[in-house]
């Protein structure tokens, strides 16, 4: 069993509405050992894909994306939720991402300078649930004319629609940990 | 000359009001090579201080703090700018941090669970200018009753008041790069 699965079973907390809290090792306090193992798995899966850039969204995606980019020896880019005063409208791509957990829609942006048609992108995120964050990142990659090599997810809630949406787009998705159910406040993994 | 200084001279952009934009390798796109060098320098300086936790604030502090925590083999904790619905008021420490660049004051929080009186903390941040972010993080450490081993800064604007405020508190500050002036859109380093 992976370190990530062990830590989810030991330290994860299940809240109502299928919220899995992993604040003790991934979303608030971060254990570099867990992050390193996740990055090594993404590297193993995607190492022959000619990746030129690892792409994520702030804030919780930054840790696994940075560790992954280090192994690929490529830059990491994160989409920003704030609008920098030093980046004019015509210099950026933007998209809207809805969070079902927080029930808010956020405008996120990247600078056109850091994602181009020459890039082959590995998208990384901490959670995959309804897929909104990944679809937003895909939209930004497509606006830039770059190609997507695949998506690496730390924790996938396989009982929600995100995975299916990404599969329907024909994108290679690899999740380190797939959760079949959080019913009765109990974590049930899919066998993957 | 450090890789960080080289990259600032090559890719940094100076904007009005002493804004130094390092989006191509640190604050938007991140170069893992630069981050690793910064982390190694912090480790070298603070390795005998009995550090139990590396502490920063989202989002731009996460990358250097994670890389540093990996070398110390301790967890990294980042203060959050949003209020998680799964963390009750009595379970958190909070403080207000003013950003002069963005002219907003943000309430930031940490869970009481992840910082205790037993912790010896290394605070890490990307920039030190007026010192507001560091003073906020110090306030959170003090609320937790933990001790501060020191502060590691990637880029210090030595011509602003932050460094002096931290020196007056008697806290050991190490900045990888100290900038004496950004006048005439030119980066002048302090010799350190």
CSV table of C-alpha atoms in Angstrom, one decimal:
chain,number,residue,atom,x,y,z
A,1,UNK,CA,0.0,0.0,0.0
A,2,UNK,CA,1.3,3.5,-0.9
A,3,UNK,CA,2.3,5.9,1.9
A,4,UNK,CA,-0.5,8.2,0.6
A,5,UNK,CA,-3.2,5.5,1.2
A,6,UNK,CA,-1.8,4.7,4.6
A,7,UNK,CA,-1.9,8.3,5.6
A,8,UNK,CA,-5.5,8.8,4.3
A,9,UNK,CA,-6.6,5.8,6.4
A,10,UNK,CA,-4.7,6.9,9.5
A,11,UNK,CA,-5.1,10.7,9.4
A,12,UNK,CA,-7.9,11.5,6.9
A,13,UNK,CA,-11.2,12.8,8.3
A,14,UNK,CA,-14.5,12.4,6.5
A,15,UNK,CA,-17.0,15.2,6.9
A,16,UNK,CA,-20.6,15.5,5.5
A,17,UNK,CA,-21.1,16.0,1.8
A,18,UNK,CA,-18.2,13.7,0.9
A,19,UNK,CA,-15.5,16.1,2.2
A,20,UNK,CA,-12.3,14.3,2.9
A,21,UNK,CA,-10.0,16.4,5.0
A,22,UNK,CA,-6.2,15.7,4.6
A,23,UNK,CA,-4.9,18.8,6.4
A,24,UNK,CA,-2.4,17.0,8.5
A,25,UNK,CA,-0.2,15.9,5.5
A,26,UNK,CA,-1.4,17.5,2.3
A,27,UNK,CA,-3.6,20.6,2.3
A,28,UNK,CA,-2.4,22.7,5.3
A,29,UNK,CA,0.5,20.8,6.9
A,30,UNK,CA,2.4,19.0,4.2
A,31,UNK,CA,4.6,15.9,4.7
A,32,UNK,CA,7.4,16.1,2.1
A,33,UNK,CA,7.7,12.3,2.2
A,34,UNK,CA,4.2,11.8,1.0
A,35,UNK,CA,4.6,14.5,-1.7
A,36,UNK,CA,7.9,12.9,-2.9
A,37,UNK,CA,6.3,9.5,-3.3
A,38,UNK,CA,3.4,11.0,-5.3
A,39,UNK,CA,5.8,12.8,-7.6
A,40,UNK,CA,7.9,9.7,-8.2
A,41,UNK,CA,4.7,7.8,-9.3
A,42,UNK,CA,3.8,10.6,-11.7
A,43,UNK,CA,7.3,10.6,-13.1
A,44,UNK,CA,7.2,6.8,-13.5
A,45,UNK,CA,3.9,7.0,-15.4
A,46,UNK,CA,4.6,10.0,-17.7
A,47,UNK,CA,8.4,10.0,-18.1
A,48,UNK,CA,8.3,9.0,-21.8
A,49,UNK,CA,5.8,11.7,-22.8
A,50,UNK,CA,8.2,14.5,-23.6
A,51,UNK,CA,6.8,16.7,-20.8
A,52,UNK,CA,8.0,20.3,-21.1
A,53,UNK,CA,5.9,21.9,-18.3
A,54,UNK,CA,4.0,20.8,-15.2
A,55,UNK,CA,0.9,22.8,-14.7
A,56,UNK,CA,-1.4,23.2,-11.6
A,57,UNK,CA,-3.5,25.7,-9.7
A,58,UNK,CA,-2.8,27.5,-6.4
A,59,UNK,CA,-2.6,26.7,-3.6
A,60,UNK,CA,-2.8,23.0,-2.8
A,61,UNK,CA,-1.6,21.9,-6.2
A,62,UNK,CA,1.8,23.7,-5.8
A,63,UNK,CA,3.5,21.1,-3.6
A,64,UNK,CA,2.9,18.0,-5.7
A,65,UNK,CA,3.5,19.9,-8.9
A,66,UNK,CA,6.8,21.4,-7.7
A,67,UNK,CA,8.1,17.9,-6.6
A,68,UNK,CA,7.0,16.4,-10.0
A,69,UNK,CA,8.6,19.2,-12.0
A,70,UNK,CA,11.9,18.7,-10.2
A,71,UNK,CA,12.0,15.1,-11.3
A,72,UNK,CA,11.1,16.0,-14.9
A,73,UNK,CA,13.7,18.8,-14.7
A,74,UNK,CA,11.2,21.3,-16.3
A,75,UNK,CA,9.5,24.4,-15.0
A,76,UNK,CA,6.2,24.3,-13.0
A,77,UNK,CA,3.5,26.8,-13.7
A,78,UNK,CA,0.5,27.5,-11.4
A,79,UNK,CA,-2.7,29.3,-12.4
A,80,UNK,CA,-3.4,32.3,-10.1
A,81,UNK,CA,-6.7,33.1,-8.4
A,82,UNK,CA,-5.7,36.8,-8.0
A,83,UNK,CA,-5.2,39.3,-10.8
A,84,UNK,CA,-1.7,40.7,-10.7
A,85,UNK,CA,-1.5,44.5,-11.3
A,86,UNK,CA,1.6,43.9,-13.4
A,87,UNK,CA,-0.2,41.7,-16.0
A,88,UNK,CA,-2.4,43.5,-18.5
A,89,UNK,CA,-5.6,41.8,-19.8
A,90,UNK,CA,-4.1,41.1,-23.3
A,91,UNK,CA,-1.1,39.4,-21.7
A,92,UNK,CA,-3.1,36.6,-20.0
A,93,UNK,CA,-5.4,33.7,-20.6
A,94,UNK,CA,-8.3,33.3,-18.1
A,95,UNK,CA,-11.0,30.9,-17.3
A,96,UNK,CA,-13.7,30.4,-14.6
A,97,UNK,CA,-13.6,27.5,-12.2
A,98,UNK,CA,-16.5,26.6,-9.9
A,99,UNK,CA,-15.8,25.0,-6.5
A,100,UNK,CA,-18.7,22.8,-5.3
A,101,UNK,CA,-17.1,22.5,-1.8
A,102,UNK,CA,-16.9,26.3,-1.3
A,103,UNK,CA,-19.8,27.1,-3.7
A,104,UNK,CA,-17.9,29.9,-5.4
A,105,UNK,CA,-16.7,30.5,-8.9
A,106,UNK,CA,-13.2,32.0,-9.3
A,107,UNK,CA,-11.6,33.6,-12.2
A,108,UNK,CA,-8.1,32.1,-12.7
A,109,UNK,CA,-5.4,33.4,-15.0
A,110,UNK,CA,-2.0,32.6,-16.4
A,111,UNK,CA,0.4,34.7,-18.3
A,112,UNK,CA,0.6,34.0,-22.0
A,113,UNK,CA,4.3,34.1,-21.7
A,114,UNK,CA,4.7,30.9,-19.8
A,115,UNK,CA,2.5,28.5,-21.9
A,116,UNK,CA,2.9,28.2,-25.6
A,117,UNK,CA,2.1,26.0,-28.6
A,118,UNK,CA,5.5,24.3,-28.2
A,119,UNK,CA,4.6,23.0,-24.7
A,120,UNK,CA,3.6,19.5,-23.8
A,121,UNK,CA,1.9,19.7,-20.5
A,122,UNK,CA,1.4,17.5,-17.5
A,123,UNK,CA,-1.5,18.8,-15.3
A,124,UNK,CA,-1.3,18.0,-11.6
A,125,UNK,CA,-3.8,18.5,-8.9
A,126,UNK,CA,-4.4,17.4,-5.3
A,127,UNK,CA,-8.1,16.3,-5.7
A,128,UNK,CA,-10.3,15.2,-8.5
A,129,UNK,CA,-14.0,15.3,-7.6
A,130,UNK,CA,-16.4,17.0,-10.1
A,131,UNK,CA,-13.5,17.9,-12.4
A,132,UNK,CA,-14.0,21.6,-12.5
A,133,UNK,CA,-10.4,22.6,-11.7
A,134,UNK,CA,-9.0,20.2,-14.2
A,135,UNK,CA,-11.4,21.3,-16.9
A,136,UNK,CA,-10.4,24.9,-16.2
A,137,UNK,CA,-6.7,24.0,-16.5
A,138,UNK,CA,-7.4,22.1,-19.7
A,139,UNK,CA,-9.2,25.2,-21.1
A,140,UNK,CA,-6.1,27.3,-20.4
A,141,UNK,CA,-3.8,24.8,-22.0
A,142,UNK,CA,-6.1,24.8,-25.1
A,143,UNK,CA,-6.2,28.6,-25.3
A,144,UNK,CA,-2.4,28.5,-25.4
A,145,UNK,CA,-2.4,25.9,-28.2
A,146,UNK,CA,-0.2,23.6,-26.1
A,147,UNK,CA,-0.8,19.8,-26.0
A,148,UNK,CA,-1.8,17.8,-22.9
A,149,UNK,CA,0.3,14.7,-22.1
A,150,UNK,CA,-1.8,13.7,-19.2
A,151,UNK,CA,-3.2,14.5,-15.8
A,152,UNK,CA,-1.8,13.4,-12.5
A,153,UNK,CA,-4.2,13.4,-9.5
A,154,UNK,CA,-3.2,12.7,-5.9
A,155,UNK,CA,-6.7,11.7,-4.6
A,156,UNK,CA,-9.5,10.9,-6.9
A,157,UNK,CA,-13.1,10.6,-5.6
A,158,UNK,CA,-14.1,8.0,-8.2
A,159,UNK,CA,-17.8,8.1,-7.1
A,160,UNK,CA,-18.0,11.7,-8.5
A,161,UNK,CA,-18.2,12.7,-12.1
A,162,UNK,CA,-14.8,14.3,-12.7
A,163,UNK,CA,-12.9,11.2,-13.7
A,164,UNK,CA,-15.6,10.2,-16.2
A,165,UNK,CA,-15.6,13.7,-17.8
A,166,UNK,CA,-11.8,13.6,-18.3
A,167,UNK,CA,-12.0,10.0,-19.7
A,168,UNK,CA,-14.6,11.2,-22.2
A,169,UNK,CA,-12.1,13.8,-23.4
A,170,UNK,CA,-9.7,11.0,-24.1
A,171,UNK,CA,-7.0,12.4,-21.7
A,172,UNK,CA,-4.7,10.0,-19.9
A,173,UNK,CA,-5.5,10.3,-16.2
A,174,UNK,CA,-3.4,8.7,-13.4
A,175,UNK,CA,-4.6,8.9,-9.8
A,176,UNK,CA,-2.3,7.8,-7.0
A,177,UNK,CA,-5.3,7.0,-4.9
A,178,UNK,CA,-8.9,6.3,-6.1
A,179,UNK,CA,-11.7,6.4,-3.5
A,180,UNK,CA,-14.8,4.3,-4.2
A,181,UNK,CA,-16.8,5.7,-1.3
A,182,UNK,CA,-16.8,7.9,1.8
A,183,UNK,CA,-20.1,6.6,3.1
A,184,UNK,CA,-20.5,6.0,6.8
A,185,UNK,CA,-17.5,8.2,7.3
A,186,UNK,CA,-15.3,5.4,6.1
A,187,UNK,CA,-12.8,5.5,3.3
A,188,UNK,CA,-13.1,2.7,0.7
A,189,UNK,CA,-10.5,2.5,-2.0
A,190,UNK,CA,-11.0,1.3,-5.5
A,191,UNK,CA,-8.5,-1.5,-6.2
A,192,UNK,CA,-6.1,0.3,-8.6
B,1,UNK,CA,27.0,34.6,-7.7
B,2,UNK,CA,24.0,32.5,-6.7
B,3,UNK,CA,21.5,31.2,-9.3
B,4,UNK,CA,18.8,33.3,-7.7
B,5,UNK,CA,20.8,36.5,-8.2
B,6,UNK,CA,21.6,35.6,-11.8
B,7,UNK,CA,18.0,34.9,-12.6
B,8,UNK,CA,16.9,38.2,-11.0
B,9,UNK,CA,19.4,40.1,-13.1
B,10,UNK,CA,18.4,38.2,-16.3
B,11,UNK,CA,14.6,37.8,-15.9
B,12,UNK,CA,13.5,40.1,-13.1
B,13,UNK,CA,11.3,43.1,-14.1
B,14,UNK,CA,11.2,46.3,-12.1
B,15,UNK,CA,7.9,48.1,-12.0
B,16,UNK,CA,6.9,51.5,-10.4
B,17,UNK,CA,6.6,51.6,-6.5
B,18,UNK,CA,9.6,49.2,-6.1
B,19,UNK,CA,7.7,46.2,-7.4
B,20,UNK,CA,10.2,43.5,-8.6
B,21,UNK,CA,8.4,40.9,-10.7
B,22,UNK,CA,10.0,37.4,-10.7
B,23,UNK,CA,7.1,35.6,-12.3
B,24,UNK,CA,9.3,33.6,-14.7
B,25,UNK,CA,11.0,31.6,-12.1
B,26,UNK,CA,9.5,32.1,-8.6
B,27,UNK,CA,6.0,33.6,-8.3
B,28,UNK,CA,4.0,32.2,-11.2
B,29,UNK,CA,6.3,29.9,-13.2
B,30,UNK,CA,8.7,28.2,-10.8
B,31,UNK,CA,12.1,26.8,-11.6
B,32,UNK,CA,12.8,23.9,-9.3
B,33,UNK,CA,16.6,24.4,-9.7
B,34,UNK,CA,16.3,27.9,-8.2
B,35,UNK,CA,14.1,26.7,-5.4
B,36,UNK,CA,16.4,23.8,-4.6
B,37,UNK,CA,19.5,26.1,-4.3
B,38,UNK,CA,17.5,28.4,-2.0
B,39,UNK,CA,16.5,25.5,0.2
B,40,UNK,CA,20.0,24.2,0.4
B,41,UNK,CA,21.2,27.6,1.6
B,42,UNK,CA,18.5,27.7,4.3
B,43,UNK,CA,19.4,24.2,5.4
B,44,UNK,CA,23.1,25.1,5.6
B,45,UNK,CA,22.4,28.1,7.8
B,46,UNK,CA,19.8,26.6,10.1
B,47,UNK,CA,20.7,22.9,10.2
B,48,UNK,CA,22.0,22.9,13.8
B,49,UNK,CA,18.9,24.8,15.2
B,50,UNK,CA,16.7,21.7,16.0
B,51,UNK,CA,14.0,22.7,13.6
B,52,UNK,CA,10.8,20.7,13.9
B,53,UNK,CA,8.6,22.6,11.5
B,54,UNK,CA,9.0,24.9,8.4
B,55,UNK,CA,6.2,27.6,8.4
B,56,UNK,CA,5.1,29.9,5.5
B,57,UNK,CA,2.0,31.5,4.0
B,58,UNK,CA,0.2,30.6,0.8
B,59,UNK,CA,0.8,30.8,-2.1
B,60,UNK,CA,4.3,31.9,-3.1
B,61,UNK,CA,5.9,30.7,0.1
B,62,UNK,CA,4.9,27.1,-0.5
B,63,UNK,CA,7.5,26.2,-3.0
B,64,UNK,CA,10.7,27.3,-1.1
B,65,UNK,CA,9.2,26.1,2.2
B,66,UNK,CA,8.4,22.6,0.9
B,67,UNK,CA,11.9,22.2,-0.6
B,68,UNK,CA,13.4,23.4,2.7
B,69,UNK,CA,11.2,21.0,4.8
B,70,UNK,CA,12.3,18.1,2.6
B,71,UNK,CA,16.0,18.8,3.5
B,72,UNK,CA,15.2,19.1,7.2
B,73,UNK,CA,13.0,16.0,7.1
B,74,UNK,CA,10.2,17.8,9.0
B,75,UNK,CA,6.6,18.8,8.0
B,76,UNK,CA,5.9,22.1,6.3
B,77,UNK,CA,2.9,24.2,7.5
B,78,UNK,CA,1.3,27.1,5.5
B,79,UNK,CA,-1.0,29.7,6.8
B,80,UNK,CA,-4.2,29.9,4.9
B,81,UNK,CA,-6.0,33.0,3.5
B,82,UNK,CA,-9.3,31.3,3.3
B,83,UNK,CA,-11.4,30.0,6.2
B,84,UNK,CA,-12.0,26.3,5.8
B,85,UNK,CA,-15.6,25.3,6.7
B,86,UNK,CA,-14.2,22.2,8.5
B,87,UNK,CA,-12.2,24.2,11.1
B,88,UNK,CA,-14.1,25.8,13.9
B,89,UNK,CA,-13.1,29.2,15.4
B,90,UNK,CA,-11.8,27.7,18.6
B,91,UNK,CA,-9.6,25.3,16.7
B,92,UNK,CA,-7.5,28.0,15.0
B,93,UNK,CA,-5.1,30.8,15.5
B,94,UNK,CA,-5.7,33.8,13.3
B,95,UNK,CA,-4.0,37.1,12.5
B,96,UNK,CA,-4.3,40.0,10.0
B,97,UNK,CA,-1.7,40.7,7.4
B,98,UNK,CA,-1.6,43.9,5.4
B,99,UNK,CA,-0.2,43.8,1.9
B,100,UNK,CA,1.2,47.2,0.8
B,101,UNK,CA,1.5,46.0,-2.8
B,102,UNK,CA,-2.1,45.0,-3.1
B,103,UNK,CA,-3.4,47.4,-0.5
B,104,UNK,CA,-5.5,44.8,1.3
B,105,UNK,CA,-5.6,43.3,4.7
B,106,UNK,CA,-6.2,39.6,4.8
B,107,UNK,CA,-7.2,37.4,7.8
B,108,UNK,CA,-4.9,34.3,7.8
B,109,UNK,CA,-5.3,31.2,9.9
B,110,UNK,CA,-3.7,28.0,11.0
B,111,UNK,CA,-5.1,25.0,12.8
B,112,UNK,CA,-4.0,24.8,16.5
B,113,UNK,CA,-3.3,21.2,15.9
B,114,UNK,CA,-0.3,21.7,13.7
B,115,UNK,CA,1.8,24.2,15.8
B,116,UNK,CA,2.4,23.6,19.5
B,117,UNK,CA,4.7,24.7,22.3
B,118,UNK,CA,7.0,21.8,21.5
B,119,UNK,CA,7.8,23.2,18.0
B,120,UNK,CA,10.9,25.0,16.9
B,121,UNK,CA,10.0,26.9,13.8
B,122,UNK,CA,11.8,28.1,10.7
B,123,UNK,CA,9.7,30.7,9.0
B,124,UNK,CA,10.2,30.9,5.2
B,125,UNK,CA,8.9,33.5,2.7
B,126,UNK,CA,9.6,34.6,-0.9
B,127,UNK,CA,9.9,38.3,-0.3
B,128,UNK,CA,10.7,40.6,2.7
B,129,UNK,CA,9.7,44.2,2.1
B,130,UNK,CA,7.7,45.9,4.9
B,131,UNK,CA,7.7,42.8,7.0
B,132,UNK,CA,4.0,42.5,7.4
B,133,UNK,CA,3.8,38.8,6.3
B,134,UNK,CA,6.7,37.8,8.6
B,135,UNK,CA,5.2,39.7,11.6
B,136,UNK,CA,1.9,37.9,11.0
B,137,UNK,CA,3.6,34.5,10.9
B,138,UNK,CA,5.6,35.4,14.1
B,139,UNK,CA,2.3,36.4,15.8
B,140,UNK,CA,0.8,32.9,14.9
B,141,UNK,CA,4.0,31.1,16.2
B,142,UNK,CA,3.8,33.1,19.5
B,143,UNK,CA,0.1,32.4,19.9
B,144,UNK,CA,1.0,28.7,19.7
B,145,UNK,CA,3.7,29.1,22.3
B,146,UNK,CA,6.3,27.7,19.8
B,147,UNK,CA,9.8,29.1,19.5
B,148,UNK,CA,11.3,30.7,16.4
B,149,UNK,CA,14.7,29.4,15.3
B,150,UNK,CA,15.0,31.9,12.5
B,151,UNK,CA,13.6,33.4,9.3
B,152,UNK,CA,14.7,32.4,5.7
B,153,UNK,CA,13.9,34.9,3.0
B,154,UNK,CA,14.5,34.4,-0.7
B,155,UNK,CA,14.5,38.1,-1.8
B,156,UNK,CA,14.9,40.9,0.7
B,157,UNK,CA,14.3,44.5,-0.3
B,158,UNK,CA,16.8,45.9,2.2
B,159,UNK,CA,15.8,49.5,1.5
B,160,UNK,CA,12.4,48.9,3.1
B,161,UNK,CA,11.7,48.6,6.8
B,162,UNK,CA,11.0,44.8,7.1
B,163,UNK,CA,14.5,43.7,7.8
B,164,UNK,CA,15.0,46.3,10.5
B,165,UNK,CA,11.7,45.4,12.2
B,166,UNK,CA,12.8,41.7,12.4
B,167,UNK,CA,16.3,42.6,13.6
B,168,UNK,CA,14.8,44.7,16.4
B,169,UNK,CA,12.9,41.6,17.5
B,170,UNK,CA,16.3,39.8,17.8
B,171,UNK,CA,15.3,37.1,15.4
B,172,UNK,CA,18.0,35.5,13.1
B,173,UNK,CA,17.1,36.5,9.5
B,174,UNK,CA,18.9,35.0,6.5
B,175,UNK,CA,18.2,36.3,3.1
B,176,UNK,CA,19.5,34.5,0.0
B,177,UNK,CA,19.5,37.8,-1.9
B,178,UNK,CA,19.5,41.3,-0.5
B,179,UNK,CA,18.5,44.2,-2.8
B,180,UNK,CA,19.9,47.7,-2.0
B,181,UNK,CA,17.9,49.6,-4.6
B,182,UNK,CA,15.5,49.3,-7.5
B,183,UNK,CA,15.9,52.9,-8.6
B,184,UNK,CA,16.1,53.6,-12.3
B,185,UNK,CA,14.5,50.2,-12.9
B,186,UNK,CA,17.9,48.7,-12.0
B,187,UNK,CA,18.5,45.9,-9.5
B,188,UNK,CA,21.4,46.8,-7.1
B,189,UNK,CA,22.4,44.0,-4.7
B,190,UNK,CA,23.8,44.6,-1.2
B,191,UNK,CA,27.1,42.8,-0.9
B,192,UNK,CA,26.1,39.8,1.4
